[in-house]
Protein backbone atom coordinates (compact mmCIF):
# COMPACT_ATOMS: atom_id res chain seq x y z
CA UNK A 1 0.00 0.00 0.00
CA UNK A 2 1.43 3.35 -1.08
CA UNK A 3 1.24 5.71 1.88
CA UNK A 4 2.25 9.09 0.39
CA UNK A 5 0.10 11.82 1.90
CA UNK A 6 -0.75 13.01 -1.64
CA UNK A 7 -2.64 9.79 -2.32
CA UNK A 8 -6.37 9.37 -2.23
CA UNK A 9 -8.67 6.75 -0.78
CA UNK A 10 -9.59 5.68 2.74
CA UNK A 11 -7.09 6.43 5.51
CA UNK A 12 -7.38 4.16 8.55
CA UNK A 13 -5.81 6.57 11.02
CA UNK A 14 -4.67 6.32 14.64
CA UNK A 15 -5.49 9.41 16.68
CA UNK A 16 -3.22 8.48 19.58
CA UNK A 17 -4.01 8.07 23.29
CA UNK A 18 -5.83 11.36 23.77
CA UNK A 19 -3.61 14.43 23.66
CA UNK A 20 -4.24 15.89 20.18
CA UNK A 21 -0.55 16.75 19.83
CA UNK A 22 0.33 13.06 19.97
CA UNK A 23 -0.45 12.30 16.34
CA UNK A 24 2.03 11.75 13.54
CA UNK A 25 2.93 14.37 10.94
CA UNK A 26 1.46 12.04 8.31
CA UNK A 27 -1.85 11.97 10.16
CA UNK A 28 -1.80 15.76 10.53
CA UNK A 29 -1.15 16.29 6.83
CA UNK A 30 -3.94 13.93 5.78
CA UNK A 31 -6.41 15.52 8.20
CA UNK A 32 -5.64 18.92 6.65
CA UNK A 33 -7.07 17.76 3.34
CA UNK A 34 -9.76 15.37 4.56
CA UNK A 35 -13.13 15.58 2.85
CA UNK A 36 -14.89 13.15 5.20
CA UNK A 37 -13.95 12.00 8.70
CA UNK A 38 -15.65 9.08 10.40
CA UNK A 39 -14.68 9.33 14.06
CA UNK A 40 -15.54 7.62 17.33
CA UNK A 41 -15.60 8.55 21.00
CA UNK A 42 -12.03 7.38 21.64
CA UNK A 43 -10.51 9.95 19.29
CA UNK A 44 -10.08 13.50 20.55
CA UNK A 45 -12.59 15.76 18.81
CA UNK A 46 -9.99 18.55 18.75
CA UNK A 47 -8.36 16.63 15.90
CA UNK A 48 -11.40 17.47 13.80
CA UNK A 49 -10.37 21.14 13.93
CA UNK A 50 -7.36 20.31 11.75
CA UNK A 51 -9.63 19.42 8.83
CA UNK A 52 -10.98 21.99 6.34
CA UNK A 53 -14.19 23.77 7.33
CA UNK A 54 -15.91 22.00 4.44
CA UNK A 55 -15.05 18.53 5.75
CA UNK A 56 -18.02 16.25 6.43
CA UNK A 57 -17.94 14.88 9.99
CA UNK A 58 -19.66 11.57 10.77
CA UNK A 59 -19.80 10.29 14.34
CA UNK A 60 -19.72 6.50 14.53
CA UNK A 61 -19.12 6.15 18.24
CA UNK A 62 -19.05 3.02 20.32
CA UNK A 63 -19.60 3.93 23.94
CA UNK A 64 -18.57 0.87 25.97
CA UNK A 65 -21.54 -1.27 27.01
CA UNK A 66 -24.00 1.34 25.76
CA UNK A 67 -25.72 2.13 22.47
CA UNK A 68 -23.29 2.11 19.57
CA UNK A 69 -22.98 2.26 15.82
CA UNK A 70 -22.85 -1.35 14.57
CA UNK A 71 -19.63 -2.33 12.82
CA UNK A 72 -21.61 -3.33 9.75
CA UNK A 73 -23.00 0.20 9.51
CA UNK A 74 -19.52 1.71 9.88
CA UNK A 75 -18.23 -0.50 7.08
CA UNK A 76 -21.08 0.60 4.84
CA UNK A 77 -20.47 4.29 5.60
CA UNK A 78 -16.77 3.94 4.76
CA UNK A 79 -17.55 2.41 1.37
CA UNK A 80 -20.42 4.78 0.64
CA UNK A 81 -18.29 7.87 1.30
CA UNK A 82 -15.25 6.46 -0.50
CA UNK A 83 -17.36 6.31 -3.66
CA UNK A 84 -18.26 9.99 -3.29
CA UNK A 85 -15.09 11.60 -1.91
CA UNK A 86 -11.37 11.28 -2.59
CA UNK A 87 -9.97 11.63 0.95
CA UNK A 88 -11.93 9.69 3.55
CA UNK A 89 -10.47 9.41 7.04
CA UNK A 90 -11.51 6.71 9.49
CA UNK A 91 -10.22 8.29 12.71
CA UNK A 92 -9.80 5.94 15.65
CA UNK A 93 -8.27 6.34 19.09
CA UNK A 94 -4.86 4.89 19.86
CA UNK A 95 -3.60 2.68 17.06
CA UNK A 96 -6.32 1.28 14.78
CA UNK A 97 -4.59 -2.09 14.39
CA UNK A 98 -4.33 -2.76 18.15
CA UNK A 99 -7.78 -3.91 19.32
CA UNK A 100 -9.25 -1.18 17.13
CA UNK A 101 -10.90 -3.24 14.36
CA UNK A 102 -9.16 -1.00 11.86
CA UNK A 103 -7.83 -3.93 9.90
CA UNK A 104 -11.34 -5.36 9.57
CA UNK A 105 -12.45 -2.06 8.04
CA UNK A 106 -9.48 -2.00 5.70
CA UNK A 107 -10.18 -5.54 4.48
CA UNK A 108 -13.86 -4.76 3.97
CA UNK A 109 -13.11 -1.64 1.90
CA UNK A 110 -10.31 -3.20 -0.15
CA UNK A 111 -12.53 -6.17 -0.99
CA UNK A 112 -14.83 -3.65 -2.67
CA UNK A 113 -12.06 -2.15 -4.76
CA UNK A 114 -11.33 0.83 -2.52
CA UNK A 115 -7.73 1.96 -2.02
CA UNK A 116 -6.80 2.07 1.67
CA UNK A 117 -3.89 3.42 3.69
CA UNK A 118 -2.86 2.68 7.27
CA UNK A 119 -1.54 5.52 9.44
CA UNK A 120 -0.28 4.25 12.81
CA UNK A 121 -1.08 5.95 16.08
CA UNK A 122 0.48 5.94 19.53
CA UNK A 123 -1.32 3.17 21.38
CA UNK A 124 -3.18 4.00 24.57
CA UNK A 125 -1.01 1.53 26.46
CA UNK A 126 1.89 3.92 25.97
CA UNK A 127 0.06 6.32 28.22
CA UNK A 128 1.64 4.27 31.01
CA UNK A 129 4.71 6.46 30.65
CA UNK A 130 2.67 9.45 31.81
CA UNK A 131 2.50 7.91 35.30
CA UNK A 132 6.19 6.93 35.24
CA UNK A 133 5.51 3.32 34.30
CA UNK A 134 7.67 2.02 31.43
CA UNK A 135 6.30 -1.00 29.63
CA UNK A 136 9.77 -2.57 29.68
CA UNK A 137 12.76 -1.85 31.89
CA UNK A 138 16.17 -3.43 32.02
CA UNK A 139 16.41 -5.89 34.88
CA UNK A 140 12.64 -6.00 35.38
CA UNK A 141 10.72 -6.83 32.21
CA UNK A 142 12.03 -8.02 28.85
CA UNK A 143 8.70 -8.20 27.03
CA UNK A 144 5.13 -6.99 26.90
CA UNK A 145 2.04 -9.18 26.66
CA UNK A 146 -0.97 -7.28 25.29
CA UNK A 147 -4.40 -8.76 25.94
CA UNK A 148 -8.04 -7.92 25.47
CA UNK A 149 -9.91 -8.24 28.72
CA UNK A 150 -13.18 -9.12 27.03
CA UNK A 151 -13.40 -11.50 24.08
CA UNK A 152 -16.09 -11.40 21.42
CA UNK A 153 -18.26 -13.78 23.46
CA UNK A 154 -17.88 -11.59 26.55
CA UNK A 155 -15.57 -13.92 28.46
CA UNK A 156 -12.13 -13.19 29.90
CA UNK A 157 -9.36 -14.40 27.61
CA UNK A 158 -7.59 -17.63 28.59
CA UNK A 159 -4.34 -16.04 27.39
CA UNK A 160 -4.15 -14.22 30.71
CA UNK A 161 -3.18 -17.49 32.43
CA UNK A 162 -0.32 -17.90 29.94
CA UNK A 163 0.80 -14.31 30.39
CA UNK A 164 0.93 -14.67 34.16
CA UNK A 165 3.44 -17.52 33.83
CA UNK A 166 5.93 -15.18 32.14
CA UNK A 167 7.92 -12.23 33.44
CA UNK A 168 6.32 -9.99 30.83
CA UNK A 169 4.50 -6.78 31.56
CA UNK A 170 0.81 -7.56 31.10
CA UNK A 171 -1.30 -4.83 29.49
CA UNK A 172 -5.04 -5.40 29.39
CA UNK A 173 -7.34 -3.42 27.11
CA UNK A 174 -11.10 -3.39 27.68
CA UNK A 175 -10.71 -5.11 31.03
CA UNK A 176 -12.59 -2.87 33.46
CA UNK A 177 -15.75 -4.98 33.36
CA UNK A 178 -13.57 -7.99 34.17
CA UNK A 179 -11.39 -6.38 36.84
CA UNK A 180 -12.71 -8.67 39.61
CA UNK A 181 -12.04 -11.76 37.48
CA UNK A 182 -8.56 -10.50 36.59
CA UNK A 183 -7.77 -9.90 40.25
CA UNK A 184 -9.04 -13.35 41.21
CA UNK A 185 -6.96 -14.99 38.47
CA UNK A 186 -3.81 -13.44 39.89
CA UNK A 187 -4.73 -14.42 43.44
CA UNK A 188 -5.51 -18.00 42.37
CA UNK A 189 -2.06 -18.18 40.75
CA UNK A 190 -0.38 -16.95 43.94
CA UNK A 191 0.44 -13.60 42.32
CA UNK A 192 -1.91 -11.37 44.25
CA UNK A 193 0.90 -9.08 45.40
CA UNK A 194 2.03 -8.28 41.86
CA UNK A 195 2.16 -4.48 41.34
CA UNK A 196 -0.64 -3.11 39.18
CA UNK A 197 -1.91 0.17 37.80
CA UNK A 198 -5.00 1.46 36.04
CA UNK A 199 -4.98 4.53 33.79
CA UNK A 200 -8.05 6.28 32.46
CA UNK A 201 -8.01 9.17 29.96
CA UNK A 202 -4.23 8.88 29.65
CA UNK A 203 -2.40 12.01 28.40
CA UNK A 204 -5.44 14.26 28.90
CA UNK A 205 -5.88 16.97 31.57
CA UNK A 206 -8.53 14.86 33.33
CA UNK A 207 -6.31 11.76 33.40
CA UNK A 208 -6.91 9.53 36.42
CA UNK A 209 -4.85 6.64 37.67
CA UNK A 210 -4.30 4.35 40.60
CA UNK A 211 -1.38 2.14 41.64
CA UNK A 212 -2.16 -0.91 43.72
CA UNK A 213 -1.63 -4.67 43.90
CA UNK A 214 -3.32 -7.21 41.67
CA UNK A 215 -5.35 -8.51 44.60
CA UNK A 216 -6.77 -5.03 45.17
CA UNK A 217 -7.61 -3.99 41.60
CA UNK A 218 -11.37 -3.81 41.99
CA UNK A 219 -11.35 -1.95 45.31
CA UNK A 220 -8.67 0.49 44.15
CA UNK A 221 -10.56 1.25 40.95
CA UNK A 222 -13.79 1.91 42.86
CA UNK A 223 -12.08 4.14 45.43
CA UNK A 224 -10.38 6.17 42.66
CA UNK A 225 -13.59 6.43 40.65
CA UNK A 226 -12.07 4.72 37.62
CA UNK A 227 -14.34 3.27 34.95
CA UNK A 228 -13.94 2.40 31.26
CA UNK A 229 -12.28 2.93 28.94
CA UNK A 230 -9.04 2.37 30.82
CA UNK A 231 -5.83 0.39 30.55
CA UNK A 232 -4.76 -2.11 33.20
CA UNK A 233 -1.03 -2.74 33.63
CA UNK A 234 0.26 -5.58 35.81
CA UNK A 235 3.90 -6.33 36.45
CA UNK A 236 6.96 -5.23 38.35
CA UNK A 237 7.47 -2.31 35.95
CA UNK A 238 4.76 -0.51 37.92
CA UNK A 239 7.44 -0.12 40.60
CA UNK A 240 10.23 0.57 38.11
CA UNK A 241 10.95 4.06 39.40
CA UNK A 242 11.56 2.80 42.92
CA UNK A 243 13.65 -0.04 41.51
CA UNK A 244 15.73 2.36 39.43
CA UNK A 245 16.38 4.60 42.43
CA UNK A 246 17.47 1.60 44.48
CA UNK A 247 19.82 0.33 41.77
CA UNK A 248 20.95 3.64 40.31
CA UNK A 249 24.64 3.07 41.00
CA UNK A 250 24.50 -0.36 39.34
CA UNK A 251 22.83 1.07 36.23
CA UNK A 252 25.35 3.89 35.88
CA UNK A 253 28.27 1.47 36.01
CA UNK A 254 26.73 -1.04 33.57
XYZ file of C-alpha atoms in Angstrom, residues 19-226:
208
model
C -3.607 14.432 23.662
C -4.242 15.885 20.180
C -0.548 16.747 19.834
C 0.333 13.061 19.973
C -0.451 12.296 16.341
C 2.034 11.748 13.541
C 2.929 14.366 10.937
C 1.460 12.039 8.314
C -1.854 11.972 10.162
C -1.802 15.755 10.531
C -1.153 16.290 6.826
C -3.940 13.929 5.780
C -6.406 15.517 8.201
C -5.641 18.924 6.654
C -7.073 17.761 3.336
C -9.760 15.370 4.564
C -13.132 15.583 2.851
C -14.892 13.154 5.196
C -13.947 12.002 8.701
C -15.651 9.079 10.401
C -14.682 9.331 14.064
C -15.542 7.615 17.326
C -15.599 8.553 20.998
C -12.029 7.381 21.638
C -10.513 9.949 19.294
C -10.078 13.503 20.546
C -12.589 15.761 18.807
C -9.993 18.553 18.745
C -8.360 16.632 15.898
C -11.398 17.472 13.796
C -10.368 21.144 13.934
C -7.356 20.312 11.750
C -9.625 19.418 8.833
C -10.975 21.987 6.343
C -14.195 23.766 7.326
C -15.914 22.003 4.440
C -15.048 18.529 5.749
C -18.016 16.253 6.430
C -17.939 14.876 9.988
C -19.657 11.569 10.767
C -19.803 10.287 14.338
C -19.718 6.499 14.530
C -19.123 6.154 18.238
C -19.048 3.021 20.320
C -19.604 3.932 23.941
C -18.567 0.866 25.971
C -21.537 -1.272 27.012
C -23.998 1.344 25.759
C -25.719 2.128 22.468
C -23.291 2.109 19.574
C -22.975 2.265 15.824
C -22.850 -1.351 14.569
C -19.632 -2.329 12.821
C -21.611 -3.326 9.746
C -22.998 0.202 9.507
C -19.518 1.713 9.883
C -18.234 -0.505 7.083
C -21.076 0.604 4.844
C -20.466 4.286 5.597
C -16.767 3.938 4.762
C -17.548 2.415 1.369
C -20.419 4.783 0.641
C -18.290 7.866 1.304
C -15.247 6.459 -0.498
C -17.359 6.314 -3.664
C -18.259 9.993 -3.292
C -15.090 11.603 -1.913
C -11.366 11.279 -2.591
C -9.971 11.629 0.946
C -11.931 9.686 3.550
C -10.467 9.409 7.041
C -11.515 6.713 9.493
C -10.221 8.286 12.710
C -9.803 5.938 15.648
C -8.274 6.338 19.091
C -4.863 4.887 19.863
C -3.601 2.683 17.056
C -6.324 1.281 14.781
C -4.591 -2.087 14.391
C -4.330 -2.765 18.147
C -7.784 -3.907 19.322
C -9.251 -1.179 17.134
C -10.903 -3.244 14.361
C -9.163 -0.998 11.863
C -7.828 -3.934 9.901
C -11.344 -5.355 9.574
C -12.452 -2.062 8.044
C -9.476 -1.999 5.701
C -10.181 -5.542 4.485
C -13.861 -4.757 3.972
C -13.107 -1.640 1.898
C -10.311 -3.197 -0.150
C -12.534 -6.166 -0.991
C -14.831 -3.650 -2.674
C -12.064 -2.145 -4.755
C -11.327 0.834 -2.524
C -7.733 1.961 -2.021
C -6.802 2.067 1.672
C -3.892 3.422 3.690
C -2.859 2.678 7.270
C -1.535 5.517 9.440
C -0.282 4.246 12.812
C -1.082 5.950 16.080
C 0.483 5.937 19.528
C -1.323 3.166 21.383
C -3.184 3.999 24.571
C -1.011 1.529 26.459
C 1.895 3.919 25.973
C 0.060 6.319 28.224
C 1.640 4.270 31.011
C 4.711 6.463 30.645
C 2.666 9.447 31.814
C 2.498 7.907 35.297
C 6.187 6.930 35.235
C 5.513 3.317 34.300
C 7.668 2.022 31.425
C 6.300 -0.998 29.626
C 9.772 -2.566 29.679
C 12.763 -1.854 31.892
C 16.170 -3.430 32.017
C 16.413 -5.889 34.876
C 12.636 -6.001 35.377
C 10.722 -6.829 32.206
C 12.026 -8.019 28.855
C 8.701 -8.203 27.029
C 5.128 -6.992 26.904
C 2.035 -9.183 26.661
C -0.966 -7.277 25.288
C -4.405 -8.764 25.943
C -8.035 -7.925 25.466
C -9.914 -8.237 28.717
C -13.176 -9.117 27.027
C -13.399 -11.504 24.082
C -16.092 -11.398 21.420
C -18.260 -13.779 23.461
C -17.881 -11.592 26.553
C -15.567 -13.920 28.459
C -12.127 -13.194 29.901
C -9.364 -14.404 27.608
C -7.595 -17.629 28.589
C -4.341 -16.042 27.392
C -4.151 -14.224 30.714
C -3.177 -17.491 32.425
C -0.323 -17.903 29.944
C 0.801 -14.312 30.392
C 0.932 -14.670 34.163
C 3.436 -17.515 33.828
C 5.928 -15.184 32.141
C 7.916 -12.226 33.445
C 6.325 -9.992 30.827
C 4.498 -6.782 31.564
C 0.806 -7.556 31.101
C -1.298 -4.830 29.488
C -5.040 -5.396 29.394
C -7.336 -3.417 27.113
C -11.105 -3.393 27.682
C -10.709 -5.107 31.027
C -12.591 -2.873 33.461
C -15.752 -4.983 33.364
C -13.567 -7.991 34.170
C -11.393 -6.383 36.844
C -12.711 -8.671 39.609
C -12.037 -11.765 37.475
C -8.564 -10.504 36.591
C -7.770 -9.899 40.248
C -9.039 -13.353 41.206
C -6.963 -14.989 38.469
C -3.806 -13.443 39.892
C -4.735 -14.425 43.441
C -5.511 -17.998 42.375
C -2.065 -18.176 40.753
C -0.376 -16.946 43.940
C 0.438 -13.605 42.325
C -1.915 -11.366 44.254
C 0.897 -9.078 45.397
C 2.033 -8.278 41.858
C 2.161 -4.480 41.340
C -0.642 -3.114 39.175
C -1.906 0.172 37.802
C -5.003 1.457 36.035
C -4.975 4.531 33.792
C -8.053 6.284 32.465
C -8.010 9.174 29.959
C -4.230 8.884 29.655
C -2.399 12.014 28.399
C -5.444 14.260 28.902
C -5.883 16.966 31.572
C -8.532 14.858 33.329
C -6.314 11.757 33.403
C -6.911 9.527 36.418
C -4.848 6.635 37.673
C -4.297 4.354 40.596
C -1.377 2.142 41.637
C -2.159 -0.911 43.716
C -1.630 -4.670 43.895
C -3.315 -7.213 41.665
C -5.354 -8.507 44.602
C -6.773 -5.026 45.166
C -7.607 -3.990 41.601
C -11.371 -3.806 41.991
C -11.351 -1.949 45.312
C -8.667 0.486 44.152
C -10.564 1.255 40.948
C -13.789 1.907 42.859
C -12.076 4.142 45.428
C -10.380 6.172 42.661
C -13.592 6.429 40.652
C -12.074 4.718 37.619
